[in-house]
Short mmCIF file of C-alpha atoms in Angstrom, two decimals:
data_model
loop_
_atom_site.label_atom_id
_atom_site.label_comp_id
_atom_site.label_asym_id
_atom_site.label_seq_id
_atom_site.Cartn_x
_atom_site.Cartn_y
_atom_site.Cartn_z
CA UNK O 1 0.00 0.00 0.00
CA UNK O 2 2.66 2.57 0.79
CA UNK O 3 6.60 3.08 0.67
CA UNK O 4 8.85 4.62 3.32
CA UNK O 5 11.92 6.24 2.20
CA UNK O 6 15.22 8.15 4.14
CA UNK O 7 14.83 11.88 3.70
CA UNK O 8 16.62 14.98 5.52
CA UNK O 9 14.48 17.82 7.20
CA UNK O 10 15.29 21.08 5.53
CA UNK O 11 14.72 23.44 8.01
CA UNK O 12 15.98 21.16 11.04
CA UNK O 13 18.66 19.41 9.05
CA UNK O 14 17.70 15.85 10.92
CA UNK O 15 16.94 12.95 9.60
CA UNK O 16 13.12 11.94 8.84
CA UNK O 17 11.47 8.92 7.55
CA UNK O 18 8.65 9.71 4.48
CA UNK O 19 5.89 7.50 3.65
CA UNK O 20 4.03 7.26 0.80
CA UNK O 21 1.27 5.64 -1.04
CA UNK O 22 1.73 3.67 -3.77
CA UNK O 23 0.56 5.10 -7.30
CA UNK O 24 -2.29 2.55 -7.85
CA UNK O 25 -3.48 3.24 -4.09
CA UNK O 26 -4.12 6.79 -4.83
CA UNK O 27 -7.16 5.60 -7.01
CA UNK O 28 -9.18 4.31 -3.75
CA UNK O 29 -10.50 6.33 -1.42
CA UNK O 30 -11.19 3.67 1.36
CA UNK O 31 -7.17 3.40 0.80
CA UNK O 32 -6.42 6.76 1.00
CA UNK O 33 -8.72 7.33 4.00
CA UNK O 34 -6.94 4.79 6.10
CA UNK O 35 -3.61 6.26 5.53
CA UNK O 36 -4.83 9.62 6.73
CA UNK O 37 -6.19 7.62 9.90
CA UNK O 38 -2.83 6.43 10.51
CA UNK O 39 -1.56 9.21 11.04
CA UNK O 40 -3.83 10.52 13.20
CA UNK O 41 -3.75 7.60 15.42
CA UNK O 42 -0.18 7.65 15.95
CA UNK O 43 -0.06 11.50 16.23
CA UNK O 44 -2.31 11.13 19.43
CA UNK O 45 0.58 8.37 21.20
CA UNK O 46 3.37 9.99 22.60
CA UNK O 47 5.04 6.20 24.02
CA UNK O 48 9.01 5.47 23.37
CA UNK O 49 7.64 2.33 21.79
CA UNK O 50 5.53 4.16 19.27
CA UNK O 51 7.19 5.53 15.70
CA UNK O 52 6.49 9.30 16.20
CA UNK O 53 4.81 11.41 13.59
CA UNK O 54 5.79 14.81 13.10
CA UNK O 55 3.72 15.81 10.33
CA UNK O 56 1.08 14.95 7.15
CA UNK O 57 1.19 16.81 4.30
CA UNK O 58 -0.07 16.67 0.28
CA UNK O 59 2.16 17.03 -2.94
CA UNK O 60 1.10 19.32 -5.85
CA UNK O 61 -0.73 16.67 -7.49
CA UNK O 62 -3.12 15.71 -4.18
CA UNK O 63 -1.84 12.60 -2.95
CA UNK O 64 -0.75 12.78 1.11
CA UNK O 65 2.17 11.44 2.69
CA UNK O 66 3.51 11.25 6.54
CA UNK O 67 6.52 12.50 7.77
CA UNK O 68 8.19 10.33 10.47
CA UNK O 69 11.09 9.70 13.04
CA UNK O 70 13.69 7.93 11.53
CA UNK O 71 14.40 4.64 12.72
CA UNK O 72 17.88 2.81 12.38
CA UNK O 73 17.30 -0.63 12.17
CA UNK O 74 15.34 -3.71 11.25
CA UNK O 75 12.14 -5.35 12.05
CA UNK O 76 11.62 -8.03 14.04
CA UNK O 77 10.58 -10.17 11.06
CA UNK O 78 14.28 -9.56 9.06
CA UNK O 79 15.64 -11.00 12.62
CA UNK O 80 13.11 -13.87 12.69
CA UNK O 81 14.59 -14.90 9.19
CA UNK O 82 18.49 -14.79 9.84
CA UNK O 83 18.03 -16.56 13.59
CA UNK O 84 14.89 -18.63 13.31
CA UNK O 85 14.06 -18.23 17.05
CA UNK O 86 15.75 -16.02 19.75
CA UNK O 87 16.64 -16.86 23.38
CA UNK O 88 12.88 -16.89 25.85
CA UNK O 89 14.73 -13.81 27.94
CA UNK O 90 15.12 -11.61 24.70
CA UNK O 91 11.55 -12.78 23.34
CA UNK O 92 10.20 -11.46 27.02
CA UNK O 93 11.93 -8.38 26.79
CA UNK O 94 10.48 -7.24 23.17
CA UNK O 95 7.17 -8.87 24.12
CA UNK O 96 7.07 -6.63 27.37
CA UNK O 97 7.96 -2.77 24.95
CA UNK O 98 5.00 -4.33 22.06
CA UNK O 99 2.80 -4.54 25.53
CA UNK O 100 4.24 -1.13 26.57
CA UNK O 101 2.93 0.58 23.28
CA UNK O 102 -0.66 -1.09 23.10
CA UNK O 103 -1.21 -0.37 26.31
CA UNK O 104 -1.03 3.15 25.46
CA UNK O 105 -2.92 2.24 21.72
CA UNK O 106 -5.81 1.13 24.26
CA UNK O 107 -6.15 3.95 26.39
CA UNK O 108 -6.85 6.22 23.63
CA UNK O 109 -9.49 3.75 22.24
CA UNK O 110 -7.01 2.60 19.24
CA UNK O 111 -7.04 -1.35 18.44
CA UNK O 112 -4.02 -2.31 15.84
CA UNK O 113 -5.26 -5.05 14.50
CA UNK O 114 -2.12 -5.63 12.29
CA UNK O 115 0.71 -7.07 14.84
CA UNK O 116 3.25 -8.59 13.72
CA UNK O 117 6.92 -9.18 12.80
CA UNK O 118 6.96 -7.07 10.28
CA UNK O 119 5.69 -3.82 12.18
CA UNK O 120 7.64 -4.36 15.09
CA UNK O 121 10.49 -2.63 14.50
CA UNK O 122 13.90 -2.83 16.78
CA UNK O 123 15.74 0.70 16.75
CA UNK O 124 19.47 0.79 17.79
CA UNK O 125 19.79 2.65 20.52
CA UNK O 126 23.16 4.94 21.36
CA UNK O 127 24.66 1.87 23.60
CA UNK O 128 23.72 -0.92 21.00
CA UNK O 129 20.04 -1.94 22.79
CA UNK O 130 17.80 -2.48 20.50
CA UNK O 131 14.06 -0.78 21.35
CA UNK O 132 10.80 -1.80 19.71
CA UNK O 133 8.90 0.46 17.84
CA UNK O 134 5.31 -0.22 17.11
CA UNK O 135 4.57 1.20 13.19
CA UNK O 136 1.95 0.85 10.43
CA UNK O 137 -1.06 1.56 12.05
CA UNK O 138 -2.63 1.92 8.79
CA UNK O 139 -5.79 -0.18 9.86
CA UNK O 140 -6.18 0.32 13.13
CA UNK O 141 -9.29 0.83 14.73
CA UNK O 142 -10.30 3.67 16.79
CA UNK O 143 -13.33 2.86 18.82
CA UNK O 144 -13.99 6.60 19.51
CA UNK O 145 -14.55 7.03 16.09
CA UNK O 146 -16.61 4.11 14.56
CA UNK O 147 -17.83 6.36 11.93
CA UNK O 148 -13.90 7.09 10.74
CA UNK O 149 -13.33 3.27 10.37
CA UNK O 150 -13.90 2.52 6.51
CA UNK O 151 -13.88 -1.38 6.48
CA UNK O 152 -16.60 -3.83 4.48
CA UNK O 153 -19.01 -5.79 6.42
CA UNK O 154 -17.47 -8.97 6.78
CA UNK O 155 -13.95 -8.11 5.62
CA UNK O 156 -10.82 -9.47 6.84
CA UNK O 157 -8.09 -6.71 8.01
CA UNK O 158 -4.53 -7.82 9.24
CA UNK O 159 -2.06 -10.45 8.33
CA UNK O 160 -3.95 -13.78 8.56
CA UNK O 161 -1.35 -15.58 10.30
CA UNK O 162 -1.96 -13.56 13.49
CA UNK O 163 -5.40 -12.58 13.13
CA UNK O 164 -7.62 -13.49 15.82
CA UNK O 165 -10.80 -16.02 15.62
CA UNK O 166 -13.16 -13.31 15.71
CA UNK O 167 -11.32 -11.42 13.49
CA UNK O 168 -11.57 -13.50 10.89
CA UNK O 169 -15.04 -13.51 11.06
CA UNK O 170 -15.78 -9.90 11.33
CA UNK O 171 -13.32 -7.44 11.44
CA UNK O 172 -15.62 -4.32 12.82
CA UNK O 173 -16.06 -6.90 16.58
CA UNK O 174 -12.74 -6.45 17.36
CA UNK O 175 -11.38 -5.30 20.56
CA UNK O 176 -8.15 -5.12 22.06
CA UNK O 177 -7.65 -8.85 23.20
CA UNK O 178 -7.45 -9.38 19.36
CA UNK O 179 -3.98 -7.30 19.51
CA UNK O 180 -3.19 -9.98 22.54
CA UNK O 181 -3.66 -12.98 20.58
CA UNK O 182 -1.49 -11.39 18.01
CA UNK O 183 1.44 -10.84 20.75
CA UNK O 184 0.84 -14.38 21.77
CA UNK O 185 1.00 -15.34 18.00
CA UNK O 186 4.03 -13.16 18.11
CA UNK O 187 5.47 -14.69 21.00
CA UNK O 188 5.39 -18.44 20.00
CA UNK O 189 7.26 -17.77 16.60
CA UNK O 190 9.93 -15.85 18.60
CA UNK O 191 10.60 -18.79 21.08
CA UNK O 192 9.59 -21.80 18.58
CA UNK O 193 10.68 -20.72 14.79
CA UNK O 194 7.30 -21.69 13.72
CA UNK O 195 3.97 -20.64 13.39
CA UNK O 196 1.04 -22.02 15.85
CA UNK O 197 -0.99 -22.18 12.90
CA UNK O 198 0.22 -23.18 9.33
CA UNK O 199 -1.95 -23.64 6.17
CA UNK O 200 -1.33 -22.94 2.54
CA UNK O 201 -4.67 -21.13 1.80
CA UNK O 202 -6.73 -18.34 3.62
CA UNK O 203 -9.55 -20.50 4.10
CA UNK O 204 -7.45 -23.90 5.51
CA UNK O 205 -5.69 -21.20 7.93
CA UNK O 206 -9.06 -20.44 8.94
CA UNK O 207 -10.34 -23.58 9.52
CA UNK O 208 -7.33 -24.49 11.32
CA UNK O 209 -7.36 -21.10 13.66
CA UNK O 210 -11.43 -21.53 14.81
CA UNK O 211 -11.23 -25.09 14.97
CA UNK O 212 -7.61 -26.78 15.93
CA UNK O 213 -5.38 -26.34 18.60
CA UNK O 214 -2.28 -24.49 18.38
CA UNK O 215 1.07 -26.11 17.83
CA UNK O 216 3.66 -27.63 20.20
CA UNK O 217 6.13 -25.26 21.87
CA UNK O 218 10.20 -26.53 22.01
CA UNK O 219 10.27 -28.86 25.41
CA UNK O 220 12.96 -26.32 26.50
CA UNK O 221 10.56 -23.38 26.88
CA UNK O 222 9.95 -23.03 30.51
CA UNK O 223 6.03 -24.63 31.58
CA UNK O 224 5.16 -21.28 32.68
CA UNK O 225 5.80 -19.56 29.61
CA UNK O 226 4.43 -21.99 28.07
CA UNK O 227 1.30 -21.38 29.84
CA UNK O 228 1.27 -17.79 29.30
CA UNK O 229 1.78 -18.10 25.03
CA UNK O 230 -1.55 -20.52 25.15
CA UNK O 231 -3.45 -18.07 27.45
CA UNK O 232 -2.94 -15.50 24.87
CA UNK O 233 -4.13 -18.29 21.93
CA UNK O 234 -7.65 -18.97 23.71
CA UNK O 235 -10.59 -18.85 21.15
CA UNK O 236 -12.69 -17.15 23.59
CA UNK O 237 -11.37 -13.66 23.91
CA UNK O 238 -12.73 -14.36 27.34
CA UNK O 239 -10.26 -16.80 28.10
CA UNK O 240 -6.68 -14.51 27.77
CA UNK O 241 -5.74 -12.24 29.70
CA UNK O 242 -7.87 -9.37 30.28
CA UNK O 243 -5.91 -6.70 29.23
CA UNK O 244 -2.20 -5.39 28.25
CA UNK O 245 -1.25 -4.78 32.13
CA UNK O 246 -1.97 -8.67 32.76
CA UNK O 247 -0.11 -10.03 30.20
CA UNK O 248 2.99 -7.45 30.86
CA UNK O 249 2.71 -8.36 34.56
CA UNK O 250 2.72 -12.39 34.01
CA UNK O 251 5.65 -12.12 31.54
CA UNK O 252 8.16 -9.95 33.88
CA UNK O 253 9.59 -12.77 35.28
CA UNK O 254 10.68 -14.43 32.67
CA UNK O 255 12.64 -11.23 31.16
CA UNK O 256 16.38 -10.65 30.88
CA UNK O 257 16.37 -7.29 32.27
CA UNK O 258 14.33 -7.48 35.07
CA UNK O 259 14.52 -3.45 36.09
CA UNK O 260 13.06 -2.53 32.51
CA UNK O 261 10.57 -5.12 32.62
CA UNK O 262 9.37 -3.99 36.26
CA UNK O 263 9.00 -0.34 34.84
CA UNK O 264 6.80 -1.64 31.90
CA UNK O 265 4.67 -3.40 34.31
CA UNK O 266 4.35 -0.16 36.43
CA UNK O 267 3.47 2.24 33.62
CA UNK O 268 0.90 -0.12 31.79
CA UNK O 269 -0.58 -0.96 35.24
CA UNK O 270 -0.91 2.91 35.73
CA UNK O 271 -2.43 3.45 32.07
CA UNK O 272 -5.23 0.79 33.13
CA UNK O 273 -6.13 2.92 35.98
CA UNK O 274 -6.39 5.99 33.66
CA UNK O 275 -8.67 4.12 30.95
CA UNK O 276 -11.07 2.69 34.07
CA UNK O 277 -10.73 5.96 35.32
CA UNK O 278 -11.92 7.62 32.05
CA UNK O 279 -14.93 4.71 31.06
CA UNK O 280 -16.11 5.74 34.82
CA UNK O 281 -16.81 9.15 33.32
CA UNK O 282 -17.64 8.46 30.16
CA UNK O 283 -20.88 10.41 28.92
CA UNK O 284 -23.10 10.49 25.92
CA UNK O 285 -23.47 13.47 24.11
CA UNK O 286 -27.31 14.71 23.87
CA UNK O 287 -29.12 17.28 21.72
CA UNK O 288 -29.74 20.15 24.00
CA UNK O 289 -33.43 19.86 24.67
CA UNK O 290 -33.06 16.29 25.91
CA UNK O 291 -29.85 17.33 28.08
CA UNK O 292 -31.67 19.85 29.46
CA UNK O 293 -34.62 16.85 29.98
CA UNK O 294 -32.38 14.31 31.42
CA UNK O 295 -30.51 17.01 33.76
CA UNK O 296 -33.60 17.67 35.13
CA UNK O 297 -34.12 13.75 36.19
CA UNK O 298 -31.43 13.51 37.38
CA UNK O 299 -31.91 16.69 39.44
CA UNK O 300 -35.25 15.29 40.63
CA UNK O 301 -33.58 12.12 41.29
CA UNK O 302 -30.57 13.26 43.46
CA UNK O 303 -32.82 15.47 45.09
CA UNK O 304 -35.34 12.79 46.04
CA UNK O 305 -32.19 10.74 47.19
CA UNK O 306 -31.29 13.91 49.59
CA UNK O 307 -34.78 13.24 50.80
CA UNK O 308 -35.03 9.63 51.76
CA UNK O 309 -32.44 9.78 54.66
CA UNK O 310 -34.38 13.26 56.20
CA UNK O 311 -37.84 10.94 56.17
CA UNK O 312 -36.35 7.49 57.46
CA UNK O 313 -35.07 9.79 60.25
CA UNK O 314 -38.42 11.44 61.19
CA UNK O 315 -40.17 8.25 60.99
CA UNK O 316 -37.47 6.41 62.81
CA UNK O 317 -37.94 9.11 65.53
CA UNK O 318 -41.79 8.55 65.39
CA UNK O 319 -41.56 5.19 66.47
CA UNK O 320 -39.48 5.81 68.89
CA UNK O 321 -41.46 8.29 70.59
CA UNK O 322 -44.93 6.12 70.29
CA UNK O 323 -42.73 2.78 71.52
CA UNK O 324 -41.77 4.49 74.77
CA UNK O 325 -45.46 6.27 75.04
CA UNK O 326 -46.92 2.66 74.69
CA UNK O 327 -44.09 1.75 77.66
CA UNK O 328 -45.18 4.34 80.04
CA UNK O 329 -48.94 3.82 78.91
CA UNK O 330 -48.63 0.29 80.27
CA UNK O 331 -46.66 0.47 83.31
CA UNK O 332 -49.17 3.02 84.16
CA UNK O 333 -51.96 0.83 83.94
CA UNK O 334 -50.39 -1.90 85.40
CA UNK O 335 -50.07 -0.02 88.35
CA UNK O 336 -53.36 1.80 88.38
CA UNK O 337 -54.96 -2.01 87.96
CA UNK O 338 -52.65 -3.11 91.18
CA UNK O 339 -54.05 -0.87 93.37
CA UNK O 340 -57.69 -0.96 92.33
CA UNK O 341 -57.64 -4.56 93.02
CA UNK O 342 -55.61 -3.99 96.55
CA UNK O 343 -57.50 -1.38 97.61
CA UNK O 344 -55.78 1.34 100.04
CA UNK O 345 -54.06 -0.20 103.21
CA UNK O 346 -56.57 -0.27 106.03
CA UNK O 347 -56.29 1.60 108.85
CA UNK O 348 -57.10 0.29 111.92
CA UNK O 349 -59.74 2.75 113.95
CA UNK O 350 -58.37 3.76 117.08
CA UNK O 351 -61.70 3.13 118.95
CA UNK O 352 -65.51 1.78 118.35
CA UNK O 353 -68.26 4.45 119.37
CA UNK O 354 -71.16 2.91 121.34
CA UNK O 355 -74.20 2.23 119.34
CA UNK O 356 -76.76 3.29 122.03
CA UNK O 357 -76.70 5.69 124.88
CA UNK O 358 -78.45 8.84 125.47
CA UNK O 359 -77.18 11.99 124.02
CA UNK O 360 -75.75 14.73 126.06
CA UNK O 361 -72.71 16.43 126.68
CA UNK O 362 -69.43 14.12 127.18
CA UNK O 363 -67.59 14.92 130.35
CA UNK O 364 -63.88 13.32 131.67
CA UNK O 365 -64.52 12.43 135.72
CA UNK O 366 -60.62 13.27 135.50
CA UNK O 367 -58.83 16.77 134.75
CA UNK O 368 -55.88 15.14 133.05
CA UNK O 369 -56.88 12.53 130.33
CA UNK O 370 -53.97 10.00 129.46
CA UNK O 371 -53.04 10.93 125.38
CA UNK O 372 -54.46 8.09 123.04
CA UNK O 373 -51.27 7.11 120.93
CA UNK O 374 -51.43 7.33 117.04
CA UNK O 375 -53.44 4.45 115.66
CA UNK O 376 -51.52 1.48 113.64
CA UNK O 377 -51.42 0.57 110.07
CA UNK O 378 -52.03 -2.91 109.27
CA UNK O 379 -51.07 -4.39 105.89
CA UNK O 380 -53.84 -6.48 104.47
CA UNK O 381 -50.60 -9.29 103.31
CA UNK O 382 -48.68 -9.14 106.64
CA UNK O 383 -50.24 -9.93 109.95
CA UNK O 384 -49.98 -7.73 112.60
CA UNK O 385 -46.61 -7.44 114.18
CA UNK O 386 -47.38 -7.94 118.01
CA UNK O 387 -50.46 -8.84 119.64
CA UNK O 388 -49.63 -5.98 122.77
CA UNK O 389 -51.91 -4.68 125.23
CA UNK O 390 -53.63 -1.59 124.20
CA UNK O 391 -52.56 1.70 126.62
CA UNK O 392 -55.10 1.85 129.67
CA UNK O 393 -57.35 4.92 129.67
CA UNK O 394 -58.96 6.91 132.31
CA UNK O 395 -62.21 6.14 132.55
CA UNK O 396 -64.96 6.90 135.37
CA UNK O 397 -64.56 5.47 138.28
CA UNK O 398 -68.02 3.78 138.09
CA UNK O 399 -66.87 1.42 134.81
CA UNK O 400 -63.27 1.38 135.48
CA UNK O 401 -64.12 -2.01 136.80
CA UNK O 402 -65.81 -3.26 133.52
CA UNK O 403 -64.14 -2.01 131.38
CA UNK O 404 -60.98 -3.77 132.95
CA UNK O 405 -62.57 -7.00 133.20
CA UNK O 406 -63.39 -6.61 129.31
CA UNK O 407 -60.07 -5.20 128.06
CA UNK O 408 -58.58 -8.29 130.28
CA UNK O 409 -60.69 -11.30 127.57
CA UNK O 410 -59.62 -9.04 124.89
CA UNK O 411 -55.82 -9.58 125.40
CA UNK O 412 -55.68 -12.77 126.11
CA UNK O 413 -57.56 -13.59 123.03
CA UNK O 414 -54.91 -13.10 120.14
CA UNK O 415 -55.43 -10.45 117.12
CA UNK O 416 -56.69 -12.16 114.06
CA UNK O 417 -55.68 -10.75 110.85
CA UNK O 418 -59.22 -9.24 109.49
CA UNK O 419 -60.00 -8.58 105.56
CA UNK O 420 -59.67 -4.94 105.08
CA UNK O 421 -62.91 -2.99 104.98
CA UNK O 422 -64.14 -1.93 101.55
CA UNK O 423 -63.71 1.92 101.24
CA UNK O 424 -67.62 2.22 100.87
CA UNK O 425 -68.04 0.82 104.73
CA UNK O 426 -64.96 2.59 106.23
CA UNK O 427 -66.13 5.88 107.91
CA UNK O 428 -64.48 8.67 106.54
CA UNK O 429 -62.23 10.75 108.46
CA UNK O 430 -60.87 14.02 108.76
CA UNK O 431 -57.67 14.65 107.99
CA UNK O 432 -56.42 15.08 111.55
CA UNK O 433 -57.68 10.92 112.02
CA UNK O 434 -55.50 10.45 109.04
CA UNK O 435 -52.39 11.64 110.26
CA UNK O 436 -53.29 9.63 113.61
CA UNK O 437 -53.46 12.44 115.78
CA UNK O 438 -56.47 12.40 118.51
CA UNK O 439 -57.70 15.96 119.25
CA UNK O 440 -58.08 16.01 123.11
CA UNK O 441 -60.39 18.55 125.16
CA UNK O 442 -58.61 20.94 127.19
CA UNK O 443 -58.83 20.40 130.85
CA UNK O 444 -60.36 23.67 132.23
CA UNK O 445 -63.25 23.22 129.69
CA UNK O 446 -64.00 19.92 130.71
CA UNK O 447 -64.00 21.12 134.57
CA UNK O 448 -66.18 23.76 133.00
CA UNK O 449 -68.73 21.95 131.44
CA UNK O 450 -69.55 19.49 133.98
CA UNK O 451 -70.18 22.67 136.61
CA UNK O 452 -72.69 24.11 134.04
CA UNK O 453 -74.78 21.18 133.48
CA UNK O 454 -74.93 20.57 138.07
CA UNK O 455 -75.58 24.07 138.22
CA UNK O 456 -78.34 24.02 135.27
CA UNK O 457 -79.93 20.69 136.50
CA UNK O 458 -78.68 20.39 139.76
CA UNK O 459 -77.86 16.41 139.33
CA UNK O 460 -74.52 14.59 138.09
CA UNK O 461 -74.48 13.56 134.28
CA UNK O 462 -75.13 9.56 134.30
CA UNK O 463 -71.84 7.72 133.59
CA UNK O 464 -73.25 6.18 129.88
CA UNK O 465 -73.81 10.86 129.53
CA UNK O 466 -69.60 10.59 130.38
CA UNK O 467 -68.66 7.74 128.41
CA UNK O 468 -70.87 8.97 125.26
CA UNK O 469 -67.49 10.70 123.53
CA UNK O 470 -65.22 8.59 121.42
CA UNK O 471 -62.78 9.97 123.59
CA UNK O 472 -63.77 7.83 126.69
CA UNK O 473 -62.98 4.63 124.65
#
């Protein structure tokens, strides 16, 4: 398709590399159109293993050309030819710079599609190390730019003898683990001599590449190596490695200059993070009234996310607040249905009023009662706690007798625990009988009203008259 021949820079005086197309590719424009993509695609990678392109231009008569570095040496196909196979560490080692430059083919969305020998080139470097440069990407495929790649439905691009499966069968499906079964394809003829895959026509290859298994490696290849090459050969572009960072990673330690090789690993490793970094924030381009639609969703939709945690939180606190409601609720009922059962704790009148007696005016025969003492609270549960004599009174001289004689049965006769009295038949009392304290009658008014009633009469009061008061019991 094209021709690449020495030239000197006029202006800079250095060295350049020109390529042109060939004069029977001019008449086809899906021709000419790829060669313009070329150089775009490699004007957008910067790499050290990537031929640099320092400009395009047209002659008078139309037809383009690309101006390149220049590049002292040979491709890795001429070296194939004169050696056959090369040693596993030097294999590794231009492996690990063709992994270098695809990984940074991949992060701008660029699939080769055309690796091999031929367009890996080895420069001489100023100490005698060779480095590879990845060149011809004449039909690559830039996946940013579907519309840009001119290929036939159906059509086969590349070499055949490293194309991937599914490259054969389409060539618009590809994706970058096509360019990794070319490296692996790559790989085996650099440490075997010989092809995975051999067949004298296109279509036998193909039959061969979908269907067989890939050829022997030399018994003197190490098993791990081994296992890398086949990983790369798997049918199912599901089955090799993942990307250009894994396969750079598993052939390291197999390389003859372990320092380069762990630098390779480091910078394609890093490009991976950029090109997950960059599909994270990948976005669609819209027309402008269906941005402006879709911003608004998602405006709606972040705010109604803002939203959610507010409400869980009220309603969280709701149920709090009615859970320990419901909690105090009950413990007050439980409490309120204890005592109303219970009833209050009785109290235990201090003395029993006669039922009968005539009415008059309740006089002491002594100046100086004895002070009733506080009356006792008996638990309705507990029994009473001693069965004591109750505190003698002064009484009238006339029942002193009686009275003794009665209070005497009483105490030897032992308290039995009663059932508290209902509050409907308890007499109610005053708040004074509530605390327990006994109001007594002064002395002097006593004396006082028991002279009135001899003077008024002129008779003593009858001793039931005296005894009439509760205060005489």
């Amino acid at each position: 398709m094209g021709v690449v021949v020495a030239a000197t820079h006029l202006q800079l005086g250095e060295p350049v590399a020109i390529k042109f197309l060939l004069p029977e590719a001019l008449r086809h424009r899906d021709v000419v159109q790829r060669f313009l993509r070329e150089a775009r695609a490699a004007a957008r990678l910067k790499g050290e293993h990537i031929a640099r392109v320092l400009d395009v231009e047209q002659q008078p008569d139309g037809s383009p050309f690309i101006v390149m570095e220049f590049l002292d040496g040979h491709d890795l196909g001429r070296l194939l030819e004169e050696r056959a196979s090369l040693p596993p560490g030097d294999a590794v080692d231009y492996l690990l710079q063709v992994c270098d430059a695809l990984a940074e083919a991949h992060v701008h969305g660029i699939v080769h599609r055309d690796i091999k020998p031929a367009n890996i080139f080895l420069a001489r470097r100023p100490h005698g190390v060779h480095a590879v440069k990845i060149v011809d990407f004449g039909i690559s495929k830039v996946a940013s730019h579907i519309e840009d790649v001119v290929t036939r439905s159906r059509a086969t691009m590349g070499t055949p003898a490293y194309m991937a499966p599914e490259q054969m069968r389409s060539a618009r499906d590809v994706d970058p683990r096509a360019d990794i079964w070319a490296a692996g394809v790559v790989l085996f003829e650099c440490l075997a001599g010989y092809r995975p895959f051999d067949a004298e026509t296109f279509p036998a290859l193909c039959l061969q590449v979908t269907t067989n298994e890939p050829a022997p490696l030399p018994i003197d290849v190490a098993r791990g190596l081994r296992d890398i090459v086949f990983r790369c050969l798997e049918k199912n572009p599901l089955g090799r490695f993942p990307d250009m960072a894994s396969l750079a990673a598993a052939l390291a330690p197999y390389a003859r200059h372990p320092i380069e090789a762990a630098m390779i690993v480091d910078r394609t490793r890093a490009m991976r993070t950029q090109a997950d970094s960059r599909n994270a924030h990948a976005r669609v381009t819209l027309p402008a009234s269906e941005c402006t639609q879709r911003e608004r969703q998602v405006t709606t939709l972040r705010e109604n996310a803002l939203r959610v945690p507010h409400t869980m939180s009220r309603r969280s606190r709701s149920a709090v607040a009615a859970a320990a409601s419901a909690v105090v609720i009950a413990a007050a009922v439980s409490m309120w249905l204890h005592y109303r059962d219970d009833g209050p704790p009785p109290v235990v009148p201090a003395a029993t009023p006669p039922t009968s007696g005539p009415t008059g005016a309740t006089v002491r025969s002594t100046p100086t009662p004895t002070p009733t003492p506080a009356p006792a609270l008996v638990d309705q549960a507990s029994p009473p706690a001693s069965s004591s004599p109750k505190p003698a009174r002064t009484r009238a001289p006339h029942i002193v007798k009686a009275r003794a004689t009665r209070r005497s049965a009483d105490e030897a006769r032992p308290v039995a625990q009663e059932t508290a009295p209902t509050p409907a038949d308890m007499p109610q009392r005053t708040t004074q009988e509530t605390s327990g304290v006994v109001p007594q009658p002064a002395p002097a008014a006593e004396e006082a009203k028991v002279k009135r009633a001899q003077r008024n009469r002129g008779e003593p009061l009858s001793p039931e008259d005296v005894c009439g008061s509760p205060q005489c019991e």
